[in-house]
XYZ file of C-alpha atoms in Angstrom:
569
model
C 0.000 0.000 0.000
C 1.049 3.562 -0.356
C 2.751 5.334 2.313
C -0.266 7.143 4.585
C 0.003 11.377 3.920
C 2.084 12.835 6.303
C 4.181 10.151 6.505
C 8.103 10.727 6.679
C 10.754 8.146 4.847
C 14.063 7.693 5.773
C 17.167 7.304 3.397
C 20.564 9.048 2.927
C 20.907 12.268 1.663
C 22.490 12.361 -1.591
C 22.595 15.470 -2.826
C 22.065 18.692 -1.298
C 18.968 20.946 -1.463
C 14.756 21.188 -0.710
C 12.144 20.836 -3.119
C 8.516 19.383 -3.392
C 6.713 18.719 -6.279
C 4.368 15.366 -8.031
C 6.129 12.377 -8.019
C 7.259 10.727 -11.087
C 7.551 6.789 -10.957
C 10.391 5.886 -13.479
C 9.049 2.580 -13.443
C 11.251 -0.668 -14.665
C 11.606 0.368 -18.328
C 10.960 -1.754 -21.478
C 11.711 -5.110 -20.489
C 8.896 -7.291 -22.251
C 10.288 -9.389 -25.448
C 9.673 -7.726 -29.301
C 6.427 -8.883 -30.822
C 7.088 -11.493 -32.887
C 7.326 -11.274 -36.694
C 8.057 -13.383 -40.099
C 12.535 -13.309 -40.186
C 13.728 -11.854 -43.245
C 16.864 -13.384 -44.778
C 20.000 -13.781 -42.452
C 21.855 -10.735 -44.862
C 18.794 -8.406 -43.975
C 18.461 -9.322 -40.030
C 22.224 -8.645 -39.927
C 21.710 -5.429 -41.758
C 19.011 -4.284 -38.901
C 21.772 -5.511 -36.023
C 24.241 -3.179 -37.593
C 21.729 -0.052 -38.293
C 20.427 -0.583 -34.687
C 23.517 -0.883 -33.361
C 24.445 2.936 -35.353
C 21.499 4.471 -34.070
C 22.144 3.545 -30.647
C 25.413 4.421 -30.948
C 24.839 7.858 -32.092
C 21.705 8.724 -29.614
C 24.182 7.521 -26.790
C 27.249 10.034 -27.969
C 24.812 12.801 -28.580
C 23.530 11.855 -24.953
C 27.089 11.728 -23.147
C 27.633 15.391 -24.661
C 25.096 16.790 -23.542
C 25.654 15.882 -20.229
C 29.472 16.554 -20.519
C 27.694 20.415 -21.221
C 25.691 20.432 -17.830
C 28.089 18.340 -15.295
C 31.141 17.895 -17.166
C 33.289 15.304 -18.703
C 34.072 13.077 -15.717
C 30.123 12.554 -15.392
C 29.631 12.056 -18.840
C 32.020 9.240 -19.164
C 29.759 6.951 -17.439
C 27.959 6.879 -20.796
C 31.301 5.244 -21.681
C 29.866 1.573 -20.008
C 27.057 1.259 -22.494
C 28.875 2.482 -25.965
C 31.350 0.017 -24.894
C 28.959 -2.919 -24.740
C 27.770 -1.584 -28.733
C 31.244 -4.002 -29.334
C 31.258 -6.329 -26.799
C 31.102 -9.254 -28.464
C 29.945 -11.237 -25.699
C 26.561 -9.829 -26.938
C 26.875 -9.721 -30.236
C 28.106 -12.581 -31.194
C 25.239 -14.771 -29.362
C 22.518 -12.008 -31.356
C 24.552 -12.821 -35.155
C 24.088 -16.512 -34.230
C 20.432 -16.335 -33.282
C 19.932 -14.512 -37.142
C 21.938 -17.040 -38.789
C 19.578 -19.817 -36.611
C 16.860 -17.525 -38.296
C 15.687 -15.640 -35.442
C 14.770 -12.049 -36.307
C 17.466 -8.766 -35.509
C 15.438 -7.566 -32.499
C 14.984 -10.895 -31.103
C 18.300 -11.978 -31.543
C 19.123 -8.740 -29.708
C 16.772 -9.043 -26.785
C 17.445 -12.690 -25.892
C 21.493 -11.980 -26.130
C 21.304 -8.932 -23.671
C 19.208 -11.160 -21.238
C 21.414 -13.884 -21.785
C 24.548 -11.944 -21.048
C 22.846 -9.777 -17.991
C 21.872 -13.254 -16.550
C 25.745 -14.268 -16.540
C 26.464 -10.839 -14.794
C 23.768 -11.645 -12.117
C 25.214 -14.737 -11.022
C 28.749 -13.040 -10.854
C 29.685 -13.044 -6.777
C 31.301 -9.408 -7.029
C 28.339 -6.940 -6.489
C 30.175 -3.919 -8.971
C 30.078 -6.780 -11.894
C 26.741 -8.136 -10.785
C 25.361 -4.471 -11.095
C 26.399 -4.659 -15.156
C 23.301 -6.167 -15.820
C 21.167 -3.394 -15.317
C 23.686 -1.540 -18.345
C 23.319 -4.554 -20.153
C 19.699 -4.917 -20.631
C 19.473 -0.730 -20.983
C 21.524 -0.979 -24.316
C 19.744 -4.030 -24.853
C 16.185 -2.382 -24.908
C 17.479 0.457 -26.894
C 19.130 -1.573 -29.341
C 15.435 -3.478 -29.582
C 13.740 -0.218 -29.922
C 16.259 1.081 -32.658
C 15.964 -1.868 -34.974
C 11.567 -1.911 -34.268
C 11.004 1.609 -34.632
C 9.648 1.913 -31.056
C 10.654 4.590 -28.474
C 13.054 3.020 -25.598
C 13.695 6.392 -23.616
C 10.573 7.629 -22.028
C 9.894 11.048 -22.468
C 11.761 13.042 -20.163
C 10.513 12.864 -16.382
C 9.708 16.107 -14.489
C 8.442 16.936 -11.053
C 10.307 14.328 -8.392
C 11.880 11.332 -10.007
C 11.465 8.582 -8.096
C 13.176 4.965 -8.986
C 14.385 2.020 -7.645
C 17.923 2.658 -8.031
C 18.534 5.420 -10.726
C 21.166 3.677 -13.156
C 23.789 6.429 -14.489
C 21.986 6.448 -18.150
C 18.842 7.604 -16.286
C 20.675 10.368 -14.783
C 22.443 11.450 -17.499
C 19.132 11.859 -19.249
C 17.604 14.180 -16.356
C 16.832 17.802 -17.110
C 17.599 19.792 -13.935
C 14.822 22.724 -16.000
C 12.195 19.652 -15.535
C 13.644 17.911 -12.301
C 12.780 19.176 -9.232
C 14.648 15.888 -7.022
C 15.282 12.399 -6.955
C 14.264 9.634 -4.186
C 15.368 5.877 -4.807
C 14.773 2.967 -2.979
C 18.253 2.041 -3.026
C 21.500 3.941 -3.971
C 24.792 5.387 -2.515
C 26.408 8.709 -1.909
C 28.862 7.698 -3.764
C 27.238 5.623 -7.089
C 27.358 7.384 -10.108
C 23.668 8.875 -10.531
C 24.078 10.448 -6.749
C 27.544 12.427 -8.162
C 25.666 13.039 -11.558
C 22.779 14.893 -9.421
C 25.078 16.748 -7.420
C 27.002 18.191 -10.395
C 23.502 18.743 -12.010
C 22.205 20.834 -8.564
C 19.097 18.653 -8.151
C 18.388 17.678 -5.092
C 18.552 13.685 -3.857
C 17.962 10.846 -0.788
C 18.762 7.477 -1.584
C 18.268 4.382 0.108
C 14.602 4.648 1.272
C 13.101 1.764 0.527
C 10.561 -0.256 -1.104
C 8.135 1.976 0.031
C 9.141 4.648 -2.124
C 8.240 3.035 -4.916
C 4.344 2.574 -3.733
C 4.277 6.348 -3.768
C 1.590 6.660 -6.397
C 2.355 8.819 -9.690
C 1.218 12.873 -9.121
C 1.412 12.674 -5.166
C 2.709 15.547 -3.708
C 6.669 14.854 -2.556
C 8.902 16.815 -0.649
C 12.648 15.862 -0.580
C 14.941 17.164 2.027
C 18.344 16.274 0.791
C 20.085 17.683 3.410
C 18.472 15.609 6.403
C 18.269 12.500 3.949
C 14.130 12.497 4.015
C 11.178 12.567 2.139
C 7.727 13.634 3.095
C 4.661 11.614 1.277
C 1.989 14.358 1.108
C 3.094 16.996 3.336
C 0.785 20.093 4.950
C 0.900 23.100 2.878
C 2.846 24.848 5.601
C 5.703 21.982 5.073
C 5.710 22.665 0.802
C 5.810 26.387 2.070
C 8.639 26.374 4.327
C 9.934 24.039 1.608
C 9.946 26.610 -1.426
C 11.102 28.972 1.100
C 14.152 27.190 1.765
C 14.197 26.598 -2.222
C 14.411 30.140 -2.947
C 16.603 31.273 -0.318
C 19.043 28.950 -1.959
C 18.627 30.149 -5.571
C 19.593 33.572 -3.987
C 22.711 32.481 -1.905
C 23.413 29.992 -5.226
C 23.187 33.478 -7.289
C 25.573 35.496 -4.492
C 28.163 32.547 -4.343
C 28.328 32.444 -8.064
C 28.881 36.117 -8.631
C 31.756 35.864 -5.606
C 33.440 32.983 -6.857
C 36.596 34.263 -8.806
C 36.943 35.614 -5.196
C 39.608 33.419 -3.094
C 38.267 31.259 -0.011
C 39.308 33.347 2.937
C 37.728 31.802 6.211
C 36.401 34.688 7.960
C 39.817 34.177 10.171
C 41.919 34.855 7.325
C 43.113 31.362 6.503
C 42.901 30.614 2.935
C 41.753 27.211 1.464
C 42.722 26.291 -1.998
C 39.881 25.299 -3.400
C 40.340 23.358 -6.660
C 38.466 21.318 -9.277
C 38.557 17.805 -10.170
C 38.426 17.294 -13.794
C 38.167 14.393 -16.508
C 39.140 16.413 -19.834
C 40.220 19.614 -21.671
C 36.511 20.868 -21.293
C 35.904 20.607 -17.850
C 39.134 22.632 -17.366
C 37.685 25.707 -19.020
C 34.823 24.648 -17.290
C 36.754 24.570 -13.848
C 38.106 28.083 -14.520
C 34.875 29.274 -15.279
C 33.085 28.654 -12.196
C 36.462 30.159 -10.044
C 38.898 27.006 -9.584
C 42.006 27.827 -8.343
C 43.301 25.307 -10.498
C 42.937 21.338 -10.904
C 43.604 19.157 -7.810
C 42.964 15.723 -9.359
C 43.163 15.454 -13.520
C 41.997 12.106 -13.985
C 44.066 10.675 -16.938
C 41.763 7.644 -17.780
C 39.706 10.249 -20.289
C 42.932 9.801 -22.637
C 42.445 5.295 -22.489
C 38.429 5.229 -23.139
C 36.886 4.018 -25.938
C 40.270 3.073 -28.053
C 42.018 -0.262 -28.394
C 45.512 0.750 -28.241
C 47.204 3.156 -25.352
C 48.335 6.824 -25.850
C 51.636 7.286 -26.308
C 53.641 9.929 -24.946
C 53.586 12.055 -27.421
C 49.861 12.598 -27.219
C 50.049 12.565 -23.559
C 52.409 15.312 -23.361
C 49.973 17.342 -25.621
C 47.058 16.923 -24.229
C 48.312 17.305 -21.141
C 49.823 21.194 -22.634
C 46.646 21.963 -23.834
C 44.922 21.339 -20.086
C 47.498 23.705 -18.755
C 46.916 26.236 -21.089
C 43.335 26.530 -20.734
C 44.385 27.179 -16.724
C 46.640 30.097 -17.678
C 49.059 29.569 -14.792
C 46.681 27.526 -12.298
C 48.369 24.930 -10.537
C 47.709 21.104 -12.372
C 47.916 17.773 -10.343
C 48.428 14.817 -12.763
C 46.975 11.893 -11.127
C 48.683 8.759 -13.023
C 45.874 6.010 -14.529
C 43.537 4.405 -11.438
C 42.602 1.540 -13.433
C 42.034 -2.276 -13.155
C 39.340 -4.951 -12.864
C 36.804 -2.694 -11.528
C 37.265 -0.215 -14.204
C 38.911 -1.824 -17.272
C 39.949 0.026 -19.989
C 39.663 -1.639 -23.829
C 43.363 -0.925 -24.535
C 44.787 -2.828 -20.950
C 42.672 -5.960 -20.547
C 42.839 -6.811 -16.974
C 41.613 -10.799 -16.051
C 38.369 -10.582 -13.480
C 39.306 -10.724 -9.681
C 36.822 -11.847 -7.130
C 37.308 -8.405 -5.262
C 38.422 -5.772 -7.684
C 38.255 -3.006 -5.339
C 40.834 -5.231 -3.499
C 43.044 -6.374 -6.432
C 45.212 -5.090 -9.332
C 44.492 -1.377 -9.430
C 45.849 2.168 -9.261
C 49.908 1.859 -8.602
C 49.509 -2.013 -8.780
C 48.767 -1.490 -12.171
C 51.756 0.735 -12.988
C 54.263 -1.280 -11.431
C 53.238 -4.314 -12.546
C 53.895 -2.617 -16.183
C 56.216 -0.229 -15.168
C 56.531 0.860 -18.973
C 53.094 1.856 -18.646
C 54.022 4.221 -16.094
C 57.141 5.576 -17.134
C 55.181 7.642 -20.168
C 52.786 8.602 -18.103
C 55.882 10.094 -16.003
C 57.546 11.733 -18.813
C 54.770 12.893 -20.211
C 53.837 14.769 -17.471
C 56.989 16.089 -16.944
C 57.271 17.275 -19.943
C 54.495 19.216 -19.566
C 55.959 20.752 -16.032
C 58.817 22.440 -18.164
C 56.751 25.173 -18.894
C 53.574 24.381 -16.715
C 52.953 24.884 -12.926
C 52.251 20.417 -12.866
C 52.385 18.346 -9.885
C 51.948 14.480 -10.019
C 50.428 11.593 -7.600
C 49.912 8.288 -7.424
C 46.817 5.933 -6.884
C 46.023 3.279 -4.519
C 49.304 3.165 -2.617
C 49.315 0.672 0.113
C 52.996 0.697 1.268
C 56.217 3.082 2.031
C 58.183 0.622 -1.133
C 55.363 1.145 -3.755
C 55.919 5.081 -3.393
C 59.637 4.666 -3.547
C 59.935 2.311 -6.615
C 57.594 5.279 -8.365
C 60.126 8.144 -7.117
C 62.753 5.992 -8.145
C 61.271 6.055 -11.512
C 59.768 9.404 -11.636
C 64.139 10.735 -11.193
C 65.313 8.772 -13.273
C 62.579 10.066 -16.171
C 63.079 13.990 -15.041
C 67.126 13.317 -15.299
C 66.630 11.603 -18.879
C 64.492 14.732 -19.228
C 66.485 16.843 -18.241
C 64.258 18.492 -16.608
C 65.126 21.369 -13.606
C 62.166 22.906 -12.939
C 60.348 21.470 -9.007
C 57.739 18.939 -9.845
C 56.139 17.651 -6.618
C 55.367 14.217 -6.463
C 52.503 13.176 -3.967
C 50.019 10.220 -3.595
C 46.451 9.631 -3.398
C 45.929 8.585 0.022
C 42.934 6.164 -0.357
C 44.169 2.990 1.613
C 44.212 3.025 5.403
C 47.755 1.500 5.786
C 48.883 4.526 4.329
C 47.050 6.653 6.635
C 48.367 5.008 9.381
C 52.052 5.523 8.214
C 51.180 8.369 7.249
C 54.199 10.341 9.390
C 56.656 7.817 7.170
C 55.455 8.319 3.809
C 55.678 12.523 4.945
C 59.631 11.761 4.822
C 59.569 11.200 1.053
C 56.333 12.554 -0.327
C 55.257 15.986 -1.004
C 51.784 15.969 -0.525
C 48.987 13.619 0.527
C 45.266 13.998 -1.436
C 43.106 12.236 0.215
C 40.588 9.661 -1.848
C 37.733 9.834 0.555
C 35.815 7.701 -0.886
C 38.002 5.001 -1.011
C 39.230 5.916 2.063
C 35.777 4.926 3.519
C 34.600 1.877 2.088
C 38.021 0.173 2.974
C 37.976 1.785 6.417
C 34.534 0.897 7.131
C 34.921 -2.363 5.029
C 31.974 -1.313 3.218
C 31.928 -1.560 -0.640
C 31.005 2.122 -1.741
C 28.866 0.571 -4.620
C 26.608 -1.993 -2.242
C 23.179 0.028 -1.442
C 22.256 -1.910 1.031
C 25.500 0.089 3.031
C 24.583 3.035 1.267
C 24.222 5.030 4.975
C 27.944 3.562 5.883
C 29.450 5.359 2.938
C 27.548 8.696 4.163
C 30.359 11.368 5.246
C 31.596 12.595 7.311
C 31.726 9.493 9.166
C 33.770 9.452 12.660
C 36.536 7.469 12.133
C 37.317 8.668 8.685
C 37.643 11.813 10.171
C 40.117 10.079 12.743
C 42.355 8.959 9.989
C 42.363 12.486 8.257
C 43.488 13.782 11.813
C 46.347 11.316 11.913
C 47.259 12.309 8.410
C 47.139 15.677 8.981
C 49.416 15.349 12.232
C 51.630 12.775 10.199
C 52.445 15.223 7.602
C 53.099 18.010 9.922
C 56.101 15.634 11.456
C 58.376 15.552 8.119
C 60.202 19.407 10.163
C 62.647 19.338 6.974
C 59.893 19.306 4.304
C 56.460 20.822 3.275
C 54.152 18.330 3.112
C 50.471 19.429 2.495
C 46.992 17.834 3.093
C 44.281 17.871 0.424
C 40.692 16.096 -0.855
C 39.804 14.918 -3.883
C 36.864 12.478 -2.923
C 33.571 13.759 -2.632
C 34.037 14.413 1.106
C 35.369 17.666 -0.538
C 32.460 18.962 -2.122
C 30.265 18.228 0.872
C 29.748 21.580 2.550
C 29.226 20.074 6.282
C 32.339 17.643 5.820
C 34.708 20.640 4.212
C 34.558 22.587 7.354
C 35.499 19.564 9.538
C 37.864 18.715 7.455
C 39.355 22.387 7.220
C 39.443 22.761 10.824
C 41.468 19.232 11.267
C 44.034 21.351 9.012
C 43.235 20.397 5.539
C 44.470 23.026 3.036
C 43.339 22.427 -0.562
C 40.138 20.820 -1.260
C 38.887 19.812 -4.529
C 36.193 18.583 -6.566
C 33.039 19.085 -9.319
C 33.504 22.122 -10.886
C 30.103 22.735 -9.976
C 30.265 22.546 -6.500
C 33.023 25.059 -6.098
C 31.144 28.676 -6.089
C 28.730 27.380 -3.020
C 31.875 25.919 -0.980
C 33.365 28.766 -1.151
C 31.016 31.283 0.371
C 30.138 28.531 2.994
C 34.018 28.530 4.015
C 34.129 32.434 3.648
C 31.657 32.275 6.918
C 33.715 30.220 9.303
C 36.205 30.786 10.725
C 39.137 28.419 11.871
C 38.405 28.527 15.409
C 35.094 27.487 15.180
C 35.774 24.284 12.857
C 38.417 23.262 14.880
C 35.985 22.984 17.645
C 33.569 21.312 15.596
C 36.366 18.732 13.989
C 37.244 18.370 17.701
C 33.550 17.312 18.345
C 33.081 15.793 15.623
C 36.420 13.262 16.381
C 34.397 11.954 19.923
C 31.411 11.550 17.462
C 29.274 8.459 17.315
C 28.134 8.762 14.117
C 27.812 10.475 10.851
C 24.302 12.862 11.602
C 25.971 13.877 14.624
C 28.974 14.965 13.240
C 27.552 16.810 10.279
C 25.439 18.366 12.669
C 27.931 20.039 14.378
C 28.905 21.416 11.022
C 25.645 22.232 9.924
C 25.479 24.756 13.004
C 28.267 26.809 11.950
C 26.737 27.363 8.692
């Protein structure tokens, strides 16, 4: 039955913001088999597979574009899953058999992508399991192509409510038409929750089955900054509600016109605030919208979608070009974070039980250690005449950093190459945390991977729903590690080892001010999210968040320690 009016549901909040509005049931999308019809001949069927397969193709490019326009490139790559599985011939090759058997093209096509999501179903990894849902998307839109039926709905407005909102659903969201999004299941960190936060529309995941009784046109509001939704709420409720709505539109507007402006605490202690980008658009994007430069590049852009690897070369141009568009802003090369989790078509990696605990990151470098010296030279190339810092993925231990500085001289002496390049890592693994005061004797900087950070420090994959609220910042004893971090890197007397964020613990309002007042200096992330941050930080000042960090530390849990955030703000 549908939830009772009044009646409050409880998830994580997702994405920041208020709004009420009718609710819009996504639904399960086309999954009911083609109607059947007389096969042509086997040349003809094949001839629909491949015109399908075009159209698709084309609607999905024009699709990751447009998003790449509203949240940038990063986001947009997501789109990157699906085009890929346009060649996978794990699908294909069971649909060309079915037409040769004398099955029709759109048959062929909808009994291969259930066929192949029915493999990824039974797979024991949850992140590989989850490729089904991809799999029978292109599937239904390959069906749809070859029929002449529509597969995408028309576009939802009002308050989008789903299941679990796959990335392709989110990239297809107008934020003009979408007031919020409420799932049943979801996670801070999945891929539709960073898409809505980059797109400004508000979001709770994780709230059940009951969400999805919610009955189409009911009046919703979602609170994603206390993680709720109200089923039917009072008119005083939707009042206070578009209240709230517009007094963020006009703080949105006053951040936005401020945010070329540096982030000052109202102490006088400056935070860098920086962008993280996937591509030579969201750079001029990221200097747009005030970025103080680039705090995590993510080189995987330069591997998708192509069979063979860049070479240097084309590395060390398109790594030029980047700087350029930053005109002197500072640019932190973050070497390729790849590996069975995230495979790339040019470096097949065999499947691993436990990706997120396998061959990825630096494992992946020094395993091909060729692979990583261009990646090294090509970025130091680029710091000959660039302001370019590098760092390093997924480092567990004090000897993987060393064998990569050990290669990283020896490519700046073949260089010859004088100018300082710092070389830092990505701290994402807790038994780097911990030795944190160790690595501070040979690194120059630590950028913390939050969200890494916290599904291996809470031993909760950041991808499983069902621990969606355990991957919620800022949780306690994340904060803990950043602490001893923080304190680590302020042991190395004889160097100047800084603290930053790249993970999405960055872009979260509450969690930046705990994590400025534990000492963190340079925070990045979405370009989008970089105007509001700043004006939030511009109203603190240092004493105060080091009282709440303080607080926050002794914490029991996440709500209690964004709440003592939230009351600075």
């Amino acid at each position: 039955p549908p939830p009772p009016p009044g009646s409050t549901l409880t998830g994580v909040a997702a994405s920041a913001g208020v709004a009420a509005g009718a609710a819009h049931q996504l639904g399960d999308g086309p999954t009911k088999p083609p109607p059947d019809r007389p096969a042509g001949a086997t040349e003809d069927e094949l001839a629909r597979l491949q015109q399908g397969l075009a159209q698709v193709r084309t609607a999905l490019v024009a699709e990751r574009d447009q998003l790449a326009a509203r949240a940038g490139t990063r986001d947009a790559e997501i789109l990157g899953a699906h085009l890929a599985l346009l060649d996978d011939e794990a699908l294909l090759d069971p649909a060309r058999s079915a037409i040769a058997a004398g099955a029709t093209a759109e048959r062929a096509s909808f009994d291969a992508a259930q066929q192949v999501a029915a493999v990824y179903r039974g797979l024991p990894e949850p992140l590989l399991a989850e490729r089904a849902v991809d799999v029978l998307e292109v599937g239904a839109r390959l069906v749809a192509a070859i029929t002449g039926t529509a597969a995408v709905a028309a576009a939802p407005s009002g308050v989008v409510i789903a299941d679990e909102l796959t990335p392709a659903q989110a990239a297809r969201l107008e934020p003009e038409r979408v007031l919020a999004i409420a799932s049943a299941r979801g996670s801070v960190t999945a891929h539709a929750a960073i898409i809505a936060r980059s797109l400004g529309i508000p979001a709770v995941v994780g709230l059940g089955r009951q969400a999805l009784a919610i009955a189409d046109g009911t009046t919703v509001l979602v609170d994603g900054d206390a993680g709720r939704v109200v089923v039917a709420p009072s008119e005083q409720l939707v009042g206070e509600a578009v209240s709230r709505r517009e007094r963020r539109r006009q703080r949105a507007a006053v951040a936005l016109a401020r945010t070329h402006i540096d982030a000052t605490l109202a102490s006088g202690e400056r935070i860098e605030v920086m962008a993280n980008i996937g591509g030579l658009e969201d750079a001029a994007r990221a200097v747009e919208l005030g970025a103080e430069g680039v705090g995590l590049l993510r080189t995987e852009f330069m591997f998708l979608e192509r069979p063979e690897l860049p070479g240097e070369d084309e590395q060390a141009a398109t790594l030029l070009e980047i700087a350029r568009v930053l005109d002197g802003r500072p640019l932190i090369v973050r070497t390729l974070d790849a590996g069975a989790d995230k495979p790339l078509p040019g470096l097949p990696m065999p499947p691993e039980a436990n990706p997120f605990l396998g061959v990825r990151g630096v494992r992946v470098g020094l395993a091909q250690p060729e692979l990583l010296r261009t990646q090294l030279r090509a970025t130091l190339r680029s710091a000959a005449a660039h302001p370019v810092k590098l760092m390093v993925p997924m480092v567990a231990t004090l000897a993987e950093f060393v064998t990569v500085r050990r290669l990283f001289e020896e490519a700046r002496a073949e260089l010859a190459v004088t100018v300082p390049v710092e070389l830092g890592l990505t701290l994402e693994v807790p038994a780097a945390a911990v030795m944190a005061d160790r690595f501070a004797t040979t690194v120059d900087f630590f950028s913390l991977g939050t969200n890494d950070l916290t599904q291996y420090t809470l031993a909760a994959e950041r991808g499983n729903a069902r621990l969606a609220a355990l991957a919620a910042p800022p949780q306690p004893a994340v904060l803990r590690l950043v602490k001893l971090i923080v304190d680590g890197a302020a042991t190395a007397a004889d160097r100047r080892c800084w603290v930053g964020v790249c993970g999405e613990m960055a872009g979260d309002i509450p969690s930046a001010v705990l994590l400025a007042g534990l000492g963190v200096t340079e925070l990045s992330m979405a370009p989008g999210l970089i105007p509001e941050l700043k004006q939030a930080l511009r109203d603190v000042s240092l004493r105060d968040a080091q009282a709440a960090a303080a607080a926050a530390l002794e914490a029991d849990d996440a709500d209690t320690a964004r709440q003592l955030a939230l009351d600075l703000l």
